[in-house]
Short mmCIF file of N, CA and C in Angstrom, two decimals:
data_model
loop_
_atom_site.label_atom_id
_atom_site.label_comp_id
_atom_site.label_asym_id
_atom_site.label_seq_id
_atom_site.Cartn_x
_atom_site.Cartn_y
_atom_site.Cartn_z
N MET A 1 -30.86 38.61 -58.79
CA MET A 1 -30.49 37.57 -57.85
C MET A 1 -31.13 36.24 -58.30
N ALA A 2 -30.36 35.17 -58.24
CA ALA A 2 -30.84 33.86 -58.67
C ALA A 2 -31.86 33.30 -57.68
N ASP A 3 -32.75 32.47 -58.20
CA ASP A 3 -33.76 31.81 -57.37
C ASP A 3 -33.08 30.70 -56.57
N ASP A 4 -33.15 30.78 -55.26
CA ASP A 4 -32.50 29.79 -54.39
C ASP A 4 -33.47 28.73 -53.89
N SER A 5 -34.70 28.71 -54.40
CA SER A 5 -35.70 27.80 -53.85
C SER A 5 -35.36 26.33 -54.05
N ASN A 6 -34.55 25.99 -55.04
CA ASN A 6 -34.20 24.60 -55.28
C ASN A 6 -32.73 24.30 -54.99
N VAL A 7 -32.08 25.14 -54.18
CA VAL A 7 -30.70 24.87 -53.77
C VAL A 7 -30.71 23.82 -52.68
N ILE A 8 -30.01 22.72 -52.92
CA ILE A 8 -29.94 21.62 -51.96
C ILE A 8 -28.87 21.89 -50.91
N CYS A 9 -27.68 22.29 -51.38
CA CYS A 9 -26.57 22.52 -50.46
C CYS A 9 -25.47 23.28 -51.19
N ALA A 10 -24.46 23.68 -50.43
CA ALA A 10 -23.27 24.29 -51.02
C ALA A 10 -22.40 23.19 -51.61
N SER A 11 -21.69 23.50 -52.68
CA SER A 11 -20.80 22.52 -53.31
C SER A 11 -19.80 21.95 -52.32
N GLY A 12 -19.30 22.79 -51.43
CA GLY A 12 -18.31 22.37 -50.44
C GLY A 12 -18.83 21.40 -49.40
N ASP A 13 -20.14 21.20 -49.35
CA ASP A 13 -20.72 20.23 -48.40
C ASP A 13 -20.50 18.79 -48.84
N LEU A 14 -20.08 18.59 -50.09
CA LEU A 14 -19.89 17.24 -50.62
C LEU A 14 -18.42 16.97 -50.92
N GLU A 15 -17.94 15.81 -50.47
CA GLU A 15 -16.58 15.36 -50.78
C GLU A 15 -16.66 14.03 -51.51
N ASP A 16 -15.73 13.79 -52.43
CA ASP A 16 -15.70 12.52 -53.15
C ASP A 16 -15.73 11.35 -52.19
N GLY A 17 -16.72 10.47 -52.36
CA GLY A 17 -16.83 9.27 -51.54
C GLY A 17 -17.18 9.53 -50.09
N GLY A 18 -17.56 10.76 -49.77
CA GLY A 18 -17.87 11.12 -48.38
C GLY A 18 -19.37 11.16 -48.13
N LYS A 19 -19.73 11.83 -47.05
CA LYS A 19 -21.14 11.92 -46.67
C LYS A 19 -21.94 12.64 -47.76
N GLY A 20 -23.17 12.18 -47.90
CA GLY A 20 -24.10 12.83 -48.81
C GLY A 20 -25.02 13.76 -48.05
N VAL A 21 -25.84 14.46 -48.78
CA VAL A 21 -26.82 15.38 -48.19
C VAL A 21 -28.21 14.88 -48.57
N ARG A 22 -29.04 14.71 -47.55
CA ARG A 22 -30.42 14.27 -47.75
C ARG A 22 -31.31 15.49 -48.02
N PHE A 23 -32.35 15.27 -48.81
CA PHE A 23 -33.35 16.31 -49.05
C PHE A 23 -34.64 15.61 -49.48
N ASN A 24 -35.71 16.35 -49.57
CA ASN A 24 -37.00 15.81 -49.99
C ASN A 24 -37.46 16.52 -51.25
N ILE A 25 -38.12 15.76 -52.14
CA ILE A 25 -38.66 16.35 -53.35
C ILE A 25 -40.14 15.97 -53.49
N ASP A 26 -40.81 16.73 -54.32
CA ASP A 26 -42.18 16.39 -54.71
C ASP A 26 -42.05 15.42 -55.88
N TRP A 27 -42.24 14.14 -55.62
CA TRP A 27 -42.11 13.08 -56.62
C TRP A 27 -43.49 12.46 -56.83
N LYS A 28 -44.05 12.70 -57.99
CA LYS A 28 -45.38 12.17 -58.33
C LYS A 28 -46.42 12.56 -57.28
N GLY A 29 -46.32 13.82 -56.81
CA GLY A 29 -47.29 14.34 -55.87
C GLY A 29 -47.08 13.95 -54.42
N GLN A 30 -45.97 13.27 -54.13
CA GLN A 30 -45.69 12.86 -52.75
C GLN A 30 -44.33 13.36 -52.30
N LYS A 31 -44.22 13.68 -51.02
CA LYS A 31 -42.94 14.05 -50.43
C LYS A 31 -42.08 12.78 -50.38
N THR A 32 -40.94 12.81 -51.07
CA THR A 32 -40.10 11.63 -51.23
C THR A 32 -38.66 11.97 -50.88
N PRO A 33 -38.00 11.13 -50.05
CA PRO A 33 -36.61 11.38 -49.70
C PRO A 33 -35.66 11.12 -50.87
N ALA A 34 -34.65 11.95 -50.96
CA ALA A 34 -33.61 11.82 -51.98
C ALA A 34 -32.28 12.19 -51.34
N PHE A 35 -31.20 12.03 -52.09
CA PHE A 35 -29.88 12.41 -51.58
C PHE A 35 -28.96 12.80 -52.73
N VAL A 36 -27.95 13.58 -52.40
CA VAL A 36 -26.93 13.97 -53.36
C VAL A 36 -25.57 13.60 -52.78
N ILE A 37 -24.69 13.08 -53.66
CA ILE A 37 -23.33 12.70 -53.27
C ILE A 37 -22.36 13.26 -54.32
N ARG A 38 -21.07 13.16 -54.02
CA ARG A 38 -20.05 13.53 -55.01
C ARG A 38 -19.22 12.29 -55.31
N HIS A 39 -19.01 12.05 -56.61
CA HIS A 39 -18.21 10.91 -57.07
C HIS A 39 -17.33 11.38 -58.23
N LYS A 40 -16.02 11.23 -58.07
CA LYS A 40 -15.06 11.65 -59.10
C LYS A 40 -15.30 13.10 -59.53
N GLY A 41 -15.57 13.94 -58.54
CA GLY A 41 -15.72 15.37 -58.78
C GLY A 41 -17.07 15.85 -59.26
N VAL A 42 -18.00 14.92 -59.48
CA VAL A 42 -19.32 15.28 -60.01
C VAL A 42 -20.40 14.99 -58.97
N ALA A 43 -21.38 15.88 -58.88
CA ALA A 43 -22.51 15.67 -57.97
C ALA A 43 -23.58 14.84 -58.68
N TYR A 44 -24.06 13.81 -57.97
CA TYR A 44 -25.13 12.94 -58.47
C TYR A 44 -26.20 12.84 -57.40
N ALA A 45 -27.46 12.74 -57.82
CA ALA A 45 -28.55 12.62 -56.86
C ALA A 45 -29.49 11.48 -57.28
N PHE A 46 -30.09 10.86 -56.26
CA PHE A 46 -30.99 9.73 -56.47
C PHE A 46 -32.11 9.79 -55.44
N LEU A 47 -33.23 9.11 -55.75
CA LEU A 47 -34.23 8.89 -54.71
C LEU A 47 -33.58 8.01 -53.66
N ASN A 48 -33.91 8.23 -52.41
CA ASN A 48 -33.33 7.45 -51.31
C ASN A 48 -34.17 6.20 -51.08
N GLN A 49 -34.14 5.30 -52.07
CA GLN A 49 -34.91 4.06 -52.01
C GLN A 49 -34.10 2.93 -52.64
N CYS A 50 -33.87 1.88 -51.88
CA CYS A 50 -33.18 0.70 -52.37
C CYS A 50 -33.99 0.06 -53.49
N GLY A 51 -33.31 -0.53 -54.47
CA GLY A 51 -33.98 -1.21 -55.57
C GLY A 51 -34.64 -2.51 -55.16
N HIS A 52 -34.17 -3.10 -54.07
CA HIS A 52 -34.70 -4.39 -53.59
C HIS A 52 -36.06 -4.19 -52.93
N VAL A 53 -36.08 -3.38 -51.91
CA VAL A 53 -37.29 -3.00 -51.19
C VAL A 53 -37.15 -1.50 -50.95
N PRO A 54 -38.18 -0.70 -51.16
CA PRO A 54 -38.02 0.75 -51.07
C PRO A 54 -37.81 1.28 -49.64
N VAL A 55 -36.67 0.90 -49.05
CA VAL A 55 -36.25 1.47 -47.77
C VAL A 55 -35.11 2.45 -48.05
N GLU A 56 -34.89 3.40 -47.15
CA GLU A 56 -33.82 4.36 -47.34
C GLU A 56 -32.47 3.67 -47.20
N LEU A 57 -31.50 4.11 -47.98
CA LEU A 57 -30.19 3.46 -48.01
C LEU A 57 -29.38 3.70 -46.74
N ASP A 58 -29.45 4.88 -46.17
CA ASP A 58 -28.56 5.25 -45.06
C ASP A 58 -29.21 5.03 -43.69
N TRP A 59 -28.55 4.23 -42.84
CA TRP A 59 -28.98 4.10 -41.45
C TRP A 59 -28.50 5.30 -40.66
N GLN A 60 -27.28 5.71 -40.92
CA GLN A 60 -26.75 6.93 -40.31
C GLN A 60 -26.86 8.02 -41.37
N GLU A 61 -27.46 9.13 -40.99
CA GLU A 61 -27.76 10.18 -41.96
C GLU A 61 -26.55 10.57 -42.80
N GLY A 62 -26.73 10.49 -44.11
CA GLY A 62 -25.70 10.92 -45.05
C GLY A 62 -24.66 9.87 -45.39
N GLU A 63 -24.71 8.70 -44.75
CA GLU A 63 -23.71 7.64 -45.00
C GLU A 63 -24.23 6.73 -46.11
N PHE A 64 -23.91 7.08 -47.34
CA PHE A 64 -24.39 6.33 -48.50
C PHE A 64 -23.31 5.45 -49.13
N PHE A 65 -22.05 5.81 -48.95
CA PHE A 65 -20.96 5.05 -49.56
C PHE A 65 -20.52 3.88 -48.69
N ASP A 66 -19.92 2.88 -49.34
CA ASP A 66 -19.30 1.79 -48.61
C ASP A 66 -18.06 2.33 -47.88
N ALA A 67 -17.41 1.49 -47.09
CA ALA A 67 -16.27 1.92 -46.27
C ALA A 67 -15.12 2.49 -47.10
N GLU A 68 -14.98 2.04 -48.34
CA GLU A 68 -13.91 2.51 -49.20
C GLU A 68 -14.29 3.77 -49.98
N GLY A 69 -15.55 4.17 -49.91
CA GLY A 69 -16.01 5.36 -50.64
C GLY A 69 -16.10 5.14 -52.14
N VAL A 70 -16.32 3.88 -52.56
CA VAL A 70 -16.35 3.54 -53.98
C VAL A 70 -17.77 3.33 -54.50
N TYR A 71 -18.59 2.60 -53.75
CA TYR A 71 -19.95 2.26 -54.18
C TYR A 71 -20.97 2.80 -53.20
N LEU A 72 -22.17 3.05 -53.69
CA LEU A 72 -23.29 3.35 -52.81
C LEU A 72 -23.80 2.01 -52.29
N VAL A 73 -24.18 1.97 -51.02
CA VAL A 73 -24.59 0.70 -50.42
C VAL A 73 -25.86 0.89 -49.60
N CYS A 74 -26.75 -0.09 -49.69
CA CYS A 74 -27.95 -0.10 -48.85
C CYS A 74 -27.56 -0.70 -47.50
N ALA A 75 -27.72 0.06 -46.45
CA ALA A 75 -27.35 -0.40 -45.11
C ALA A 75 -28.23 -1.55 -44.64
N THR A 76 -29.42 -1.70 -45.20
CA THR A 76 -30.33 -2.76 -44.80
C THR A 76 -30.04 -4.07 -45.53
N HIS A 77 -29.86 -4.02 -46.84
CA HIS A 77 -29.74 -5.23 -47.65
C HIS A 77 -28.34 -5.50 -48.17
N GLY A 78 -27.45 -4.52 -48.11
CA GLY A 78 -26.10 -4.69 -48.64
C GLY A 78 -26.02 -4.56 -50.16
N ALA A 79 -27.08 -4.13 -50.81
CA ALA A 79 -27.06 -3.93 -52.26
C ALA A 79 -26.04 -2.85 -52.60
N LEU A 80 -25.31 -3.04 -53.70
CA LEU A 80 -24.30 -2.08 -54.14
C LEU A 80 -24.75 -1.41 -55.43
N TYR A 81 -24.48 -0.11 -55.53
CA TYR A 81 -24.89 0.67 -56.68
C TYR A 81 -23.74 1.52 -57.20
N ASP A 82 -23.71 1.71 -58.51
CA ASP A 82 -22.76 2.60 -59.16
C ASP A 82 -23.13 4.03 -58.77
N PRO A 83 -22.20 4.79 -58.18
CA PRO A 83 -22.54 6.15 -57.74
C PRO A 83 -22.76 7.16 -58.87
N ALA A 84 -22.32 6.84 -60.08
CA ALA A 84 -22.53 7.76 -61.20
C ALA A 84 -23.85 7.52 -61.92
N LYS A 85 -24.27 6.25 -61.98
CA LYS A 85 -25.48 5.92 -62.74
C LYS A 85 -26.61 5.37 -61.89
N GLY A 86 -26.28 4.85 -60.71
CA GLY A 86 -27.29 4.24 -59.85
C GLY A 86 -27.58 2.80 -60.21
N ASP A 87 -26.84 2.24 -61.18
CA ASP A 87 -27.06 0.86 -61.59
C ASP A 87 -26.74 -0.11 -60.46
N CYS A 88 -27.52 -1.18 -60.35
CA CYS A 88 -27.26 -2.25 -59.40
C CYS A 88 -26.02 -3.01 -59.86
N ILE A 89 -25.03 -3.16 -58.98
CA ILE A 89 -23.83 -3.90 -59.37
C ILE A 89 -23.58 -5.10 -58.47
N GLY A 90 -24.43 -5.31 -57.48
CA GLY A 90 -24.28 -6.49 -56.63
C GLY A 90 -25.21 -6.45 -55.43
N GLY A 91 -25.37 -7.62 -54.82
CA GLY A 91 -26.21 -7.70 -53.64
C GLY A 91 -27.68 -7.87 -53.99
N ARG A 92 -28.51 -7.67 -52.99
CA ARG A 92 -29.94 -7.93 -53.11
C ARG A 92 -30.71 -6.74 -53.68
N CYS A 93 -30.45 -6.42 -54.94
CA CYS A 93 -31.22 -5.34 -55.57
C CYS A 93 -31.99 -5.85 -56.78
N ASN A 94 -31.92 -7.15 -57.02
CA ASN A 94 -32.69 -7.78 -58.10
C ASN A 94 -32.51 -7.09 -59.45
N GLY A 95 -31.32 -6.55 -59.68
CA GLY A 95 -31.05 -5.89 -60.95
C GLY A 95 -31.66 -4.51 -61.09
N ARG A 96 -32.38 -4.05 -60.07
CA ARG A 96 -33.01 -2.73 -60.12
C ARG A 96 -32.07 -1.69 -59.53
N GLY A 97 -31.88 -0.63 -60.27
CA GLY A 97 -31.01 0.44 -59.81
C GLY A 97 -31.75 1.51 -59.05
N LEU A 98 -31.00 2.53 -58.70
CA LEU A 98 -31.57 3.70 -58.03
C LEU A 98 -32.18 4.63 -59.07
N THR A 99 -33.16 5.39 -58.66
CA THR A 99 -33.82 6.35 -59.56
C THR A 99 -33.06 7.67 -59.50
N PRO A 100 -32.46 8.10 -60.63
CA PRO A 100 -31.71 9.36 -60.63
C PRO A 100 -32.63 10.58 -60.49
N VAL A 101 -32.09 11.60 -59.87
CA VAL A 101 -32.77 12.88 -59.70
C VAL A 101 -31.84 13.93 -60.32
N PRO A 102 -32.31 14.71 -61.30
CA PRO A 102 -31.43 15.66 -61.97
C PRO A 102 -31.03 16.85 -61.08
N VAL A 103 -29.71 17.09 -61.05
CA VAL A 103 -29.16 18.23 -60.31
C VAL A 103 -28.11 18.91 -61.18
N GLU A 104 -27.78 20.14 -60.83
CA GLU A 104 -26.69 20.84 -61.49
C GLU A 104 -25.84 21.51 -60.42
N GLU A 105 -24.57 21.68 -60.74
CA GLU A 105 -23.67 22.40 -59.85
C GLU A 105 -23.27 23.69 -60.54
N CYS A 106 -23.60 24.80 -59.91
CA CYS A 106 -23.36 26.11 -60.50
C CYS A 106 -23.21 27.13 -59.37
N ASP A 107 -22.27 28.05 -59.53
CA ASP A 107 -22.06 29.10 -58.53
C ASP A 107 -21.84 28.53 -57.14
N SER A 108 -21.08 27.45 -57.05
CA SER A 108 -20.72 26.81 -55.78
C SER A 108 -21.92 26.27 -55.01
N ARG A 109 -22.98 25.92 -55.74
CA ARG A 109 -24.18 25.35 -55.12
C ARG A 109 -24.68 24.17 -55.95
N ILE A 110 -25.34 23.24 -55.26
CA ILE A 110 -26.00 22.12 -55.91
C ILE A 110 -27.49 22.44 -55.96
N ARG A 111 -28.04 22.44 -57.15
CA ARG A 111 -29.43 22.83 -57.34
C ARG A 111 -30.22 21.68 -57.97
N LEU A 112 -31.41 21.46 -57.45
CA LEU A 112 -32.34 20.47 -57.99
C LEU A 112 -32.95 21.00 -59.28
N LEU A 113 -33.00 20.16 -60.30
CA LEU A 113 -33.63 20.50 -61.57
C LEU A 113 -34.93 19.72 -61.72
N LYS A 114 -35.84 20.24 -62.45
CA LYS A 114 -37.09 19.58 -62.85
C LYS A 114 -38.11 19.40 -61.73
N TYR A 115 -37.70 19.00 -60.55
CA TYR A 115 -38.63 18.72 -59.45
C TYR A 115 -38.58 19.85 -58.43
N GLN A 116 -39.56 19.88 -57.54
CA GLN A 116 -39.63 20.90 -56.50
C GLN A 116 -39.03 20.37 -55.20
N LEU A 117 -38.11 21.12 -54.66
CA LEU A 117 -37.51 20.81 -53.36
C LEU A 117 -38.53 21.10 -52.27
N ILE A 118 -38.70 20.18 -51.33
CA ILE A 118 -39.60 20.38 -50.19
C ILE A 118 -38.73 20.57 -48.96
N LYS A 119 -38.82 21.73 -48.36
CA LYS A 119 -37.97 22.02 -47.20
C LYS A 119 -38.70 21.74 -45.92
#
C-alpha cells in the first residue's frame, strides 16, 4: 500500500480554473500555508503568499483564480500571477512571483513532494 501521508487531495477535487485546495507544509521549520490548483489539465502548487506583501491570496477559501479562471490573483492587492509558473504578470507584486511547491499527480491523487504535509 502506498504512503498516503503527503496526499493533499483527490485529483477530482481540482477543476481547470476552479477552486483550489489549501494545505499546510513544513517550510523552513515553520507551518506555512500553500495551495494547489489545476491549470490546462496540470496540477500546480505554490506557497499561499503574495509577492508584494506575504498575505494569503484567497479571501474566500480556495478562490485563487480571477473571474475568468485564467490568472491567479491576490484578493488583497490585485496582483496577477501565471498559474503554471507563479510569475508576476501584473499588479502590485513588484516583479516577485509565487514560490512553487513540488507536487505530483498519480493514482488519481495529488501528492506533495520534497516537503512534509502538516495536517
